[in-house]
Amino acid sequence: MKAFFLLLLGSLTLSGLQAQDASRKKGGETAIFVDPLIKVFKYSTDLKEVKPVADVARGENASFQFVYRSGKQIKSLSAKITSLKGERGGTISNGAVKFVGFVKQGRYAEHPGTDALKSKDGTFPDPLFEQESIAVKAGDNQSIWLTIPIADNQQADTYHGELLVTAVSADGNQQSYKKNFDITVYPVSVAKQTLWVSNWAAFLNPWSLPLKKPAATTMYSDEYWAALKKFADKLTEYRQNVIRIEMLKVITFTKGNNGRYDFNFDRLDKMMNIFMQSGIKRFEGDFVAQKVSDWAGPLGFMMPTDAGAAVSRKLVTVDKDDNNARQFYKEYLIALYNHLKEKKWDDIVFLHISDEPTQQNPKAYRDMLAFVKSVVPDMKTIEAINQPVPEDVDIQVPLLSYYRYGNSARFIKQQQQNKGEIWFYVCVSPQYNYPNRFLENPLIKTRFLHWANYKFNLTGFLHWGFNIWSGNAYDFSTSNSVGGDAWVVYPKDGKIISSIRLEAERDGIVDYELLRLLEKKNPSMAKQIIDATMMDFDKFNSDIDTFRANRRKILTALSK
């Protein structure tokens, strides 16, 4: 271990002595490395050049952002990693070069944070295009994004990389740039994930999956299952380990002459097995009920209107025509739980009762939960909530801002009584200075979502929109929500592509795991770093240089 640190010290000194001038400005050109936590707009001129060094653990990703701008129109800008070799002779492979694209902003937050970004041209950088080259207008910035996975068994060392960038102008002139970057891999592993992460995803229609011809793909065909596996791999690539399945839309069932139902779980089993093969560890199930009228009104069962392959659902109010609904759910829940028990999946499936129960009508939720528990008392439950709910909800997921103003003690008391779990969620709320993943938020604020997990001892995170596209996925004005709220990935050429926001979220999950490891080894240092970084639910030290230095301290301490 000591030898590693001597080598690290020497390599950093050597890198400092041999650092190249990464900026060229003759003819209006700029070619520099910029911190990947910076959102680079097409028109940005105040970019700060950084020394391209990534400090990483085994099992995470090293990221770099290289920005190119020319006074001429560029017909083709391309880039590739030509080498990535360690000082001890090892190599790193499988690095990907992507191009940061732009999307049209829709709604800004009604109550923006003090650090909210505004776009002069109505666009924000976000999608990561996976293509060989891209055209760039004269005077526009184009970010090149490097994502380099670090293997779980990668040798601890400093690795020197070379990026070759080639720009071909509209008049046919070609210029190439060789840019060096370094990756320091510490003898620390984050392969094992303890934080639970769930982004509700759409995958029960071909249009939501990585398919080149979704219109020609039939649900549950071989093409569908193959695309679902790719989709599941994309989820777990970005450290999602919980997935919600609308199970009543997947299973099949028939009603016999005796008035009783027969349920077939074959498709659900296949779907769950595909997700588990990709690394999903837990599943959220259906909502039994939803609000019938207004936010504070009664709840209604989500009652299927027919049986068979295509299942539609309607609301049946609790206090009216609910006998058929109650009988259906008694049979369905018992059959589902018995099937999960037989498959030994009963500990990894969590049922929803009704989304976001309110303080205005707590009895409606309690009555519905009591009904479900009377039918399947051992079925585990999870709920996104804004009030403490009965103790037998296994995973309570309050909105992050609901922990304020004395609410934390109430949630923690219930957690202790039930020995359950406490997560948090965000969606279109909270706004102001809370961390969230809106387009207008600085990337470091998106990354801080999972520093909040660590700071407040919240062991899971939930968001409603992974790929809930509406209209044009590259135009957030087609969404009814705040820009960036409904999706963090994009469809492109038969693939699901990532975004710089999703990259920041994944890095934040790794930060959480590193802080947990540091807490075991040096709790006082972990507390000092988290308290200096996140002072409250909505107060942070967002200085990027300080953030990088603190993260390096964590890796160094864990390496000793």
Coordinates of C-alpha atoms in Angstrom, one line a residue:
M1 CA 0.0 0.0 0.0
K2 CA 2.8 2.4 0.9
A3 CA 4.4 1.7 -2.5
F4 CA 1.1 2.7 -4.2
F5 CA 1.1 6.1 -2.5
L6 CA 4.8 6.8 -3.4
L7 CA 3.9 6.0 -7.0
L8 CA 0.8 8.2 -6.8
L9 CA 2.8 11.1 -5.5
G10 CA 5.4 10.7 -8.2
S11 CA 2.9 10.4 -11.0
L12 CA 1.0 13.5 -9.9
T13 CA 4.3 15.5 -9.7
L14 CA 5.3 14.2 -13.2
S15 CA 1.8 15.1 -14.6
G16 CA 2.1 18.6 -13.2
L17 CA 5.5 19.1 -14.9
Q18 CA 4.4 17.6 -18.2
A19 CA 0.9 19.2 -18.3
Q20 CA 0.1 20.4 -21.8
D21 CA -1.5 23.7 -22.8
A22 CA -5.0 22.3 -23.6
S23 CA -6.3 25.5 -25.0
R24 CA -6.0 26.8 -28.6
K25 CA -7.6 30.1 -29.5
K26 CA -6.1 31.1 -32.8
G27 CA -8.9 31.4 -35.4
G28 CA -11.5 31.4 -32.7
E29 CA -10.8 27.8 -31.6
T30 CA -11.0 26.5 -28.1
A31 CA -10.1 22.9 -27.1
I32 CA -10.0 22.4 -23.4
F33 CA -11.0 20.0 -20.6
V34 CA -13.8 21.3 -18.4
D35 CA -15.0 19.7 -15.2
P36 CA -17.8 17.2 -16.0
L37 CA -19.9 18.8 -13.3
I38 CA -20.2 21.9 -15.5
K39 CA -23.1 22.3 -17.9
V40 CA -21.6 23.7 -21.1
F41 CA -24.1 25.7 -23.2
K42 CA -23.6 26.3 -26.9
Y43 CA -22.7 29.9 -26.2
S44 CA -20.7 29.6 -23.0
T45 CA -17.5 31.7 -23.1
D46 CA -16.4 31.7 -19.4
L47 CA -15.3 28.1 -19.2
K48 CA -12.7 27.2 -16.7
E49 CA -10.0 24.9 -18.0
V50 CA -9.1 22.1 -15.6
K51 CA -6.3 19.6 -15.3
P52 CA -7.9 16.3 -16.6
V53 CA -7.4 14.0 -13.7
A54 CA -10.1 11.6 -12.4
D55 CA -9.8 10.0 -8.9
V56 CA -11.8 6.8 -8.8
A57 CA -12.5 3.6 -6.9
R58 CA -12.7 0.2 -8.5
G59 CA -16.2 -0.5 -9.8
E60 CA -17.1 3.0 -10.7
N61 CA -16.7 5.2 -13.8
A62 CA -14.1 7.9 -14.7
S63 CA -15.6 10.8 -16.5
F64 CA -14.1 13.7 -18.5
Q65 CA -15.6 16.5 -20.5
F66 CA -13.6 18.0 -23.4
V67 CA -15.0 21.1 -25.1
Y68 CA -14.3 22.1 -28.7
R69 CA -15.3 25.3 -30.4
S70 CA -14.3 26.7 -33.7
G71 CA -14.9 30.0 -35.6
K72 CA -15.7 27.9 -38.6
Q73 CA -18.5 25.5 -39.3
I74 CA -17.4 21.9 -38.6
K75 CA -18.8 19.2 -40.8
S76 CA -17.4 16.4 -38.8
L77 CA -16.0 16.4 -35.2
S78 CA -14.8 13.0 -34.0
A79 CA -12.8 11.6 -31.1
K80 CA -11.4 8.4 -29.8
I81 CA -9.3 7.2 -26.9
T82 CA -6.0 6.0 -28.5
S83 CA -4.3 4.6 -25.3
L84 CA -4.9 4.2 -21.6
K85 CA -1.9 2.7 -19.9
G86 CA -0.8 2.4 -16.3
E87 CA 2.6 3.2 -14.9
R88 CA 2.8 -0.3 -13.7
G89 CA 2.1 -1.7 -17.1
G90 CA -1.6 -2.4 -16.8
T91 CA -4.3 -1.0 -19.2
I92 CA -7.9 0.1 -19.0
S93 CA -10.2 -0.7 -21.9
N94 CA -13.8 -0.2 -22.9
G95 CA -13.8 3.6 -22.6
A96 CA -16.6 5.3 -24.5
V97 CA -16.6 8.6 -26.3
K98 CA -20.0 10.4 -26.6
F99 CA -21.2 13.8 -27.7
V100 CA -23.3 15.9 -25.4
G101 CA -26.5 16.9 -27.2
F102 CA -29.0 19.6 -26.4
V103 CA -32.7 19.5 -25.6
K104 CA -35.4 22.2 -25.6
Q105 CA -36.4 23.4 -22.1
G106 CA -40.1 23.3 -21.2
R107 CA -41.3 24.7 -17.8
Y108 CA -38.9 26.1 -15.4
A109 CA -39.5 25.5 -11.7
E110 CA -42.1 27.8 -10.2
H111 CA -39.8 28.4 -7.2
P112 CA -36.2 28.1 -8.6
G113 CA -33.1 27.7 -6.5
T114 CA -30.7 30.6 -6.1
D115 CA -28.2 28.8 -8.3
A116 CA -30.7 27.9 -11.0
L117 CA -29.4 28.1 -14.6
K118 CA -31.2 30.0 -17.3
S119 CA -30.7 29.3 -21.0
K120 CA -30.2 32.2 -23.4
D121 CA -31.3 30.1 -26.4
G122 CA -33.9 27.8 -24.7
T123 CA -31.8 24.7 -24.8
F124 CA -29.9 22.7 -22.2
P125 CA -27.0 20.2 -22.6
D126 CA -28.1 16.7 -21.5
P127 CA -28.3 13.6 -23.8
L128 CA -25.1 11.7 -24.5
F129 CA -25.1 10.7 -28.2
E130 CA -23.4 7.5 -29.1
Q131 CA -22.2 8.2 -32.6
E132 CA -18.9 8.4 -34.5
S133 CA -19.0 12.1 -35.3
I134 CA -21.1 15.2 -35.0
A135 CA -21.5 18.5 -37.0
V136 CA -20.9 21.7 -35.1
K137 CA -22.0 25.2 -36.1
A138 CA -19.5 28.0 -36.2
G139 CA -19.0 29.5 -32.8
D140 CA -20.9 26.8 -30.9
N141 CA -19.4 24.7 -28.1
Q142 CA -19.5 21.0 -28.5
S143 CA -18.7 18.8 -25.4
I144 CA -17.1 15.4 -25.9
W145 CA -17.9 13.1 -23.0
L146 CA -15.6 10.3 -21.9
T147 CA -17.0 7.5 -19.8
I148 CA -14.5 4.9 -18.7
P149 CA -15.7 2.0 -16.6
I150 CA -13.2 0.8 -14.0
A151 CA -13.2 -3.0 -13.4
D152 CA -13.8 -4.4 -9.9
N153 CA -10.3 -5.9 -10.1
Q154 CA -8.5 -3.1 -11.8
Q155 CA -4.9 -2.6 -10.5
A156 CA -4.5 0.4 -8.3
D157 CA -2.3 2.8 -10.3
T158 CA -2.2 6.0 -12.3
Y159 CA -3.2 5.5 -15.9
H160 CA -2.2 7.9 -18.7
G161 CA -4.7 8.3 -21.5
E162 CA -4.7 10.0 -24.8
L163 CA -7.7 11.5 -26.6
L164 CA -7.4 12.1 -30.3
V165 CA -9.9 14.7 -31.6
T166 CA -10.3 15.4 -35.3
A167 CA -12.3 18.3 -36.7
V168 CA -13.1 18.5 -40.5
S169 CA -14.4 21.9 -41.5
A170 CA -17.0 22.6 -44.2
D171 CA -14.3 23.5 -46.6
G172 CA -12.6 20.2 -46.1
N173 CA -9.7 21.3 -43.9
Q174 CA -8.8 18.9 -41.2
Q175 CA -7.1 19.5 -37.8
S176 CA -6.3 16.9 -35.2
Y177 CA -5.5 17.4 -31.5
K178 CA -4.0 14.9 -29.1
K179 CA -5.0 15.6 -25.5
N180 CA -3.7 13.8 -22.4
F181 CA -5.7 12.8 -19.4
D182 CA -5.0 10.8 -16.2
I183 CA -7.0 8.3 -14.1
T184 CA -5.9 7.4 -10.6
V185 CA -7.5 4.2 -9.5
Y186 CA -7.4 3.7 -5.7
P187 CA -7.3 0.3 -3.9
V188 CA -11.0 0.8 -2.9
S189 CA -14.0 -1.1 -4.2
V190 CA -17.6 0.1 -4.6
A191 CA -18.8 -3.0 -6.5
K192 CA -21.3 -3.8 -3.7
Q193 CA -24.2 -1.4 -3.6
T194 CA -26.2 -0.9 -0.4
L195 CA -28.3 2.1 -1.4
W196 CA -31.7 1.2 -2.9
V197 CA -32.5 3.1 -6.0
S198 CA -35.8 3.1 -7.9
N199 CA -36.7 5.2 -11.0
W200 CA -40.1 4.2 -12.2
A201 CA -39.7 3.1 -15.8
A202 CA -42.0 2.5 -18.8
F203 CA -41.4 -0.8 -20.5
L204 CA -44.9 -2.4 -21.1
N205 CA -45.0 -1.0 -24.6
P206 CA -42.4 -1.4 -27.4
W207 CA -42.1 2.4 -27.8
S208 CA -40.3 2.7 -24.5
L209 CA -37.7 0.0 -25.3
P210 CA -34.5 0.0 -27.3
L211 CA -36.0 -1.1 -30.6
K212 CA -35.4 0.2 -34.1
K213 CA -38.9 -0.7 -35.2
P214 CA -41.2 -0.5 -32.2
A215 CA -44.3 -0.3 -34.4
A216 CA -43.4 -3.7 -35.8
T217 CA -42.8 -5.4 -32.4
T218 CA -45.5 -7.4 -30.7
M219 CA -45.7 -7.3 -26.9
Y220 CA -44.2 -10.4 -25.4
S221 CA -42.6 -11.5 -28.7
D222 CA -39.0 -12.7 -28.8
E223 CA -38.0 -9.2 -30.0
Y224 CA -39.8 -7.7 -27.0
W225 CA -38.0 -9.9 -24.5
A226 CA -34.6 -9.3 -26.1
A227 CA -35.2 -5.5 -25.9
L228 CA -36.4 -5.8 -22.3
K229 CA -33.1 -7.4 -21.4
K230 CA -31.1 -4.6 -23.0
F231 CA -33.3 -2.1 -21.1
A232 CA -32.7 -3.9 -17.8
D233 CA -29.0 -3.8 -18.5
K234 CA -29.2 -0.1 -19.0
L235 CA -31.0 0.3 -15.7
T236 CA -28.4 -1.6 -13.7
E237 CA -25.5 0.0 -15.6
Y238 CA -26.7 3.2 -13.8
R239 CA -27.0 1.4 -10.5
Q240 CA -30.8 1.1 -10.3
N241 CA -31.5 -2.0 -8.3
V242 CA -35.3 -1.7 -7.8
I243 CA -37.9 -1.7 -10.5
R244 CA -41.7 -1.2 -10.4
I245 CA -43.9 -3.6 -12.5
E246 CA -47.6 -3.0 -13.1
M247 CA -48.2 -6.7 -12.4
L248 CA -51.9 -6.7 -13.3
K249 CA -51.0 -5.6 -16.8
V250 CA -48.5 -8.5 -17.1
I251 CA -50.2 -11.5 -15.7
T252 CA -53.2 -13.2 -17.4
F253 CA -56.4 -14.3 -15.7
T254 CA -59.7 -15.8 -16.5
K255 CA -63.0 -15.9 -14.6
G256 CA -64.7 -19.3 -14.4
N257 CA -68.3 -20.2 -14.4
N258 CA -68.2 -20.5 -10.7
G259 CA -67.3 -16.8 -10.5
R260 CA -63.8 -17.3 -9.3
Y261 CA -60.6 -16.2 -11.0
D262 CA -57.7 -18.3 -12.2
F263 CA -54.3 -16.4 -12.5
N264 CA -51.3 -17.2 -14.7
F265 CA -48.0 -15.7 -13.6
D266 CA -45.8 -17.1 -16.4
R267 CA -45.1 -13.7 -18.1
L268 CA -44.5 -12.0 -14.7
D269 CA -42.0 -14.8 -13.8
K270 CA -40.1 -14.3 -17.1
M271 CA -40.1 -10.6 -16.7
M272 CA -38.8 -10.7 -13.1
N273 CA -36.1 -13.3 -14.1
I274 CA -34.9 -11.0 -16.9
F275 CA -34.5 -8.1 -14.5
M276 CA -32.8 -10.2 -11.8
Q277 CA -30.3 -11.5 -14.4
S278 CA -29.4 -7.9 -15.0
G279 CA -28.9 -7.2 -11.3
I280 CA -32.3 -5.9 -10.1
K281 CA -32.7 -7.0 -6.5
R282 CA -36.2 -5.7 -5.5
F283 CA -39.6 -5.1 -7.2
E284 CA -42.4 -2.7 -6.5
G285 CA -45.9 -4.0 -7.5
D286 CA -49.2 -2.4 -8.4
F287 CA -51.2 0.3 -6.7
V288 CA -54.3 -1.4 -5.2
A289 CA -56.1 2.0 -5.2
Q290 CA -56.0 5.6 -6.3
K291 CA -57.7 8.8 -5.4
V292 CA -61.1 9.0 -7.0
S293 CA -61.8 12.7 -7.2
D294 CA -59.6 15.4 -5.7
W295 CA -56.4 15.0 -3.8
A296 CA -58.1 14.7 -0.4
G297 CA -61.0 12.5 -1.7
P298 CA -61.9 8.9 -1.2
L299 CA -59.8 6.0 -2.6
G300 CA -61.0 3.6 -5.3
F301 CA -59.8 0.2 -6.2
M302 CA -57.8 -0.1 -9.4
M303 CA -60.2 -2.8 -10.8
P304 CA -59.5 -4.6 -14.1
T305 CA -62.4 -4.3 -16.5
D306 CA -61.6 -7.6 -18.3
A307 CA -59.5 -10.7 -18.3
G308 CA -57.1 -12.0 -20.9
A309 CA -54.0 -10.7 -22.6
A310 CA -55.0 -7.0 -22.8
V311 CA -55.9 -5.7 -19.4
S312 CA -57.4 -2.3 -18.9
R313 CA -58.3 -0.9 -15.5
K314 CA -60.8 1.5 -14.0
L315 CA -61.5 3.0 -10.6
V316 CA -64.2 1.6 -8.4
T317 CA -65.0 3.9 -5.4
V318 CA -64.6 2.4 -2.0
D319 CA -67.9 3.4 -0.6
K320 CA -70.0 2.4 -3.6
D321 CA -70.0 -0.6 -6.0
D322 CA -67.0 -2.2 -4.5
N323 CA -68.1 -5.8 -3.7
N324 CA -66.7 -7.1 -7.0
A325 CA -63.5 -5.2 -6.5
R326 CA -63.0 -6.5 -3.0
Q327 CA -63.7 -10.1 -4.1
F328 CA -61.3 -9.8 -7.0
Y329 CA -58.5 -8.3 -4.8
K330 CA -59.0 -11.0 -2.2
E331 CA -58.4 -13.7 -4.8
Y332 CA -55.6 -11.8 -6.7
L333 CA -53.6 -10.9 -3.6
I334 CA -53.8 -14.3 -2.1
A335 CA -52.8 -15.9 -5.5
L336 CA -50.0 -13.4 -6.0
Y337 CA -48.5 -13.8 -2.5
N338 CA -48.7 -17.6 -2.6
H339 CA -46.9 -17.6 -6.0
L340 CA -44.2 -15.3 -4.7
K341 CA -43.8 -17.4 -1.6
E342 CA -43.4 -20.5 -3.8
K343 CA -40.8 -18.8 -5.9
K344 CA -39.1 -17.5 -2.7
W345 CA -39.6 -14.0 -3.9
D346 CA -42.0 -12.8 -1.2
D347 CA -39.1 -10.9 0.6
I348 CA -38.2 -8.9 -2.6
V349 CA -41.6 -7.7 -3.8
F350 CA -43.3 -4.7 -2.2
L351 CA -46.9 -3.8 -2.9
H352 CA -48.2 -0.2 -3.2
I353 CA -51.5 0.7 -1.6
S354 CA -52.1 4.2 -3.0
D355 CA -49.7 6.9 -4.1
E356 CA -48.9 9.8 -1.8
P357 CA -51.6 9.5 0.9
T358 CA -52.4 12.9 2.3
Q359 CA -53.0 14.5 5.7
Q360 CA -56.4 15.7 4.5
N361 CA -57.9 12.2 4.3
P362 CA -55.8 9.7 6.3
K363 CA -58.7 7.4 7.1
A364 CA -59.1 6.4 3.4
Y365 CA -55.5 5.2 3.2
R366 CA -55.7 3.4 6.6
D367 CA -58.9 1.6 5.6
M368 CA -57.4 0.4 2.3
L369 CA -54.2 -0.7 4.0
A370 CA -56.2 -2.6 6.6
F371 CA -58.2 -4.4 3.9
V372 CA -55.0 -5.5 2.1
K373 CA -53.4 -6.6 5.4
S374 CA -56.5 -8.6 6.3
V375 CA -56.1 -10.5 3.0
V376 CA -52.3 -10.9 2.9
P377 CA -50.9 -9.9 6.3
D378 CA -47.3 -10.9 5.3
M379 CA -47.2 -9.0 2.0
K380 CA -44.6 -6.3 2.2
T381 CA -45.5 -2.7 1.3
I382 CA -43.9 0.5 0.1
E383 CA -45.3 4.0 -0.3
A384 CA -44.4 7.5 -1.4
I385 CA -45.9 9.5 1.4
N386 CA -46.3 13.0 2.9
Q387 CA -47.4 12.0 6.3
P388 CA -46.5 9.2 8.8
V389 CA -48.6 6.2 7.9
P390 CA -49.5 3.1 9.8
E391 CA -46.5 1.3 11.2
D392 CA -46.9 -1.8 9.1
V393 CA -45.9 0.0 5.9
D394 CA -42.4 -1.6 5.5
I395 CA -40.8 1.1 3.4
Q396 CA -41.9 4.7 3.9
V397 CA -40.7 7.1 1.3
P398 CA -41.5 10.8 2.2
L399 CA -40.8 13.7 -0.1
L400 CA -37.4 15.1 0.9
S401 CA -38.8 18.4 2.0
Y402 CA -41.3 16.6 4.4
Y403 CA -38.4 15.7 6.7
R404 CA -38.2 19.4 7.6
Y405 CA -39.9 21.2 10.5
G406 CA -39.9 18.4 13.0
N407 CA -41.2 15.6 10.7
S408 CA -38.0 13.6 10.8
A409 CA -38.6 12.5 14.4
R410 CA -42.1 11.2 13.5
F411 CA -40.8 9.1 10.6
I412 CA -37.8 7.8 12.5
K413 CA -40.1 6.8 15.4
Q414 CA -42.3 4.8 13.1
Q415 CA -39.2 3.3 11.4
Q416 CA -38.0 2.1 14.8
Q417 CA -41.4 0.7 15.8
N418 CA -41.8 -1.2 12.6
K419 CA -38.1 -2.0 12.0
G420 CA -38.7 -0.9 8.5
E421 CA -36.9 1.3 6.1
I422 CA -37.0 5.1 5.4
W423 CA -36.2 6.4 1.9
F424 CA -37.0 9.7 0.2
Y425 CA -38.3 10.8 -3.1
V426 CA -38.3 13.9 -5.3
C427 CA -40.4 14.8 -8.3
V428 CA -41.7 18.2 -9.4
S429 CA -41.1 19.0 -5.8
P430 CA -39.3 20.0 -3.7
Q431 CA -38.0 23.1 -5.5
Y432 CA -36.2 26.2 -4.1
N433 CA -32.7 25.1 -3.1
Y434 CA -33.4 21.4 -2.6
P435 CA -31.4 18.9 -4.6
N436 CA -33.3 17.7 -7.7
R437 CA -32.6 16.7 -11.2
F438 CA -34.2 19.5 -13.2
L439 CA -32.5 20.7 -16.3
E440 CA -32.0 24.1 -14.7
N441 CA -30.2 22.7 -11.7
P442 CA -26.3 22.6 -11.7
L443 CA -25.1 19.0 -12.0
I444 CA -23.5 19.0 -8.6
K445 CA -27.0 19.6 -7.1
T446 CA -28.2 16.4 -8.9
R447 CA -25.3 14.5 -7.5
F448 CA -26.1 15.8 -4.0
L449 CA -29.3 13.8 -4.1
H450 CA -27.4 10.8 -2.7
W451 CA -25.3 12.9 -0.3
A452 CA -28.7 13.6 1.2
N453 CA -29.3 9.9 1.5
Y454 CA -26.1 9.6 3.6
K455 CA -26.5 12.9 5.5
F456 CA -29.9 12.0 6.8
N457 CA -29.5 8.2 7.0
L458 CA -32.0 7.5 4.3
T459 CA -31.3 4.1 2.7
G460 CA -33.3 4.4 -0.5
F461 CA -34.3 6.8 -3.3
L462 CA -37.4 6.9 -5.5
H463 CA -38.3 8.9 -8.5
W464 CA -41.3 8.5 -10.8
G465 CA -39.7 9.2 -14.2
F466 CA -36.9 7.2 -15.8
N467 CA -38.2 7.3 -19.4
I468 CA -41.8 8.7 -19.2
W469 CA -41.5 10.4 -22.6
S470 CA -44.4 12.5 -23.9
G471 CA -44.3 13.8 -27.4
N472 CA -40.8 14.6 -28.4
A473 CA -38.2 13.3 -25.9
Y474 CA -35.8 16.0 -27.0
D475 CA -38.3 18.8 -26.3
F476 CA -39.4 19.1 -22.6
S477 CA -42.1 21.5 -23.6
T478 CA -44.0 18.4 -24.6
S479 CA -44.1 17.4 -20.9
N480 CA -46.5 18.8 -18.4
S481 CA -43.9 18.7 -15.7
V482 CA -40.8 20.8 -14.9
G483 CA -38.1 20.3 -17.5
G484 CA -36.0 17.3 -16.6
D485 CA -38.5 15.8 -14.2
A486 CA -40.1 13.1 -16.4
W487 CA -37.1 11.4 -17.9
V488 CA -33.3 11.1 -17.7
V489 CA -32.7 8.9 -20.8
Y490 CA -33.6 9.3 -24.4
P491 CA -34.5 7.1 -27.4
K492 CA -32.0 7.2 -30.2
D493 CA -31.5 4.9 -33.2
G494 CA -33.0 1.9 -31.5
K495 CA -31.1 2.5 -28.2
I496 CA -31.7 4.0 -24.9
I497 CA -29.0 6.6 -24.3
S498 CA -27.9 8.3 -21.1
S499 CA -27.7 11.9 -20.0
I500 CA -25.2 14.0 -18.1
R501 CA -27.8 14.1 -15.3
L502 CA -28.0 10.4 -15.1
E503 CA -24.2 10.2 -15.0
A504 CA -24.2 12.7 -12.1
E505 CA -26.8 10.5 -10.3
R506 CA -24.8 7.4 -10.7
D507 CA -21.7 9.2 -9.4
G508 CA -23.7 10.3 -6.4
I509 CA -24.7 6.8 -5.6
V510 CA -21.0 5.9 -5.6
D511 CA -20.3 8.8 -3.3
Y512 CA -22.9 7.4 -0.9
E513 CA -21.2 4.0 -0.8
L514 CA -17.8 5.6 -0.3
L515 CA -19.1 7.7 2.7
R516 CA -20.6 4.5 4.2
L517 CA -17.2 2.8 3.9
L518 CA -15.5 5.8 5.4
E519 CA -17.9 5.9 8.3
K520 CA -16.9 2.4 9.2
K521 CA -13.2 3.2 9.1
N522 CA -13.1 6.8 10.2
P523 CA -16.5 8.1 11.4
S524 CA -15.2 11.5 12.5
M525 CA -13.8 12.2 9.1
A526 CA -17.0 11.0 7.4
K527 CA -19.0 13.4 9.6
Q528 CA -16.6 16.3 9.0
I529 CA -16.8 15.9 5.2
I530 CA -20.6 15.4 5.0
D531 CA -21.3 18.3 7.4
A532 CA -19.0 20.6 5.5
T533 CA -20.6 19.6 2.2
M534 CA -24.3 19.4 3.1
M535 CA -25.2 21.7 5.9
D536 CA -29.0 21.2 5.7
F537 CA -31.6 19.7 3.4
D538 CA -31.3 22.7 1.1
K539 CA -27.9 24.2 1.9
F540 CA -24.6 22.9 0.4
N541 CA -21.1 23.8 -0.4
S542 CA -21.3 23.6 -4.2
D543 CA -17.7 24.7 -4.9
I544 CA -16.5 22.0 -7.4
D545 CA -12.8 22.3 -6.5
T546 CA -13.6 21.8 -2.8
F547 CA -15.9 18.9 -3.7
R548 CA -13.1 17.2 -5.7
A549 CA -10.6 17.7 -2.9
N550 CA -13.0 16.2 -0.4
R551 CA -13.7 13.2 -2.5
R552 CA -10.0 12.6 -2.9
K553 CA -9.6 12.7 0.8
I554 CA -12.2 10.0 1.1
L555 CA -10.4 7.7 -1.4
T556 CA -7.0 8.4 0.3
A557 CA -8.4 7.6 3.8
L558 CA -10.0 4.4 2.5
S559 CA -6.7 3.3 0.9
K560 CA -4.6 3.3 4.0

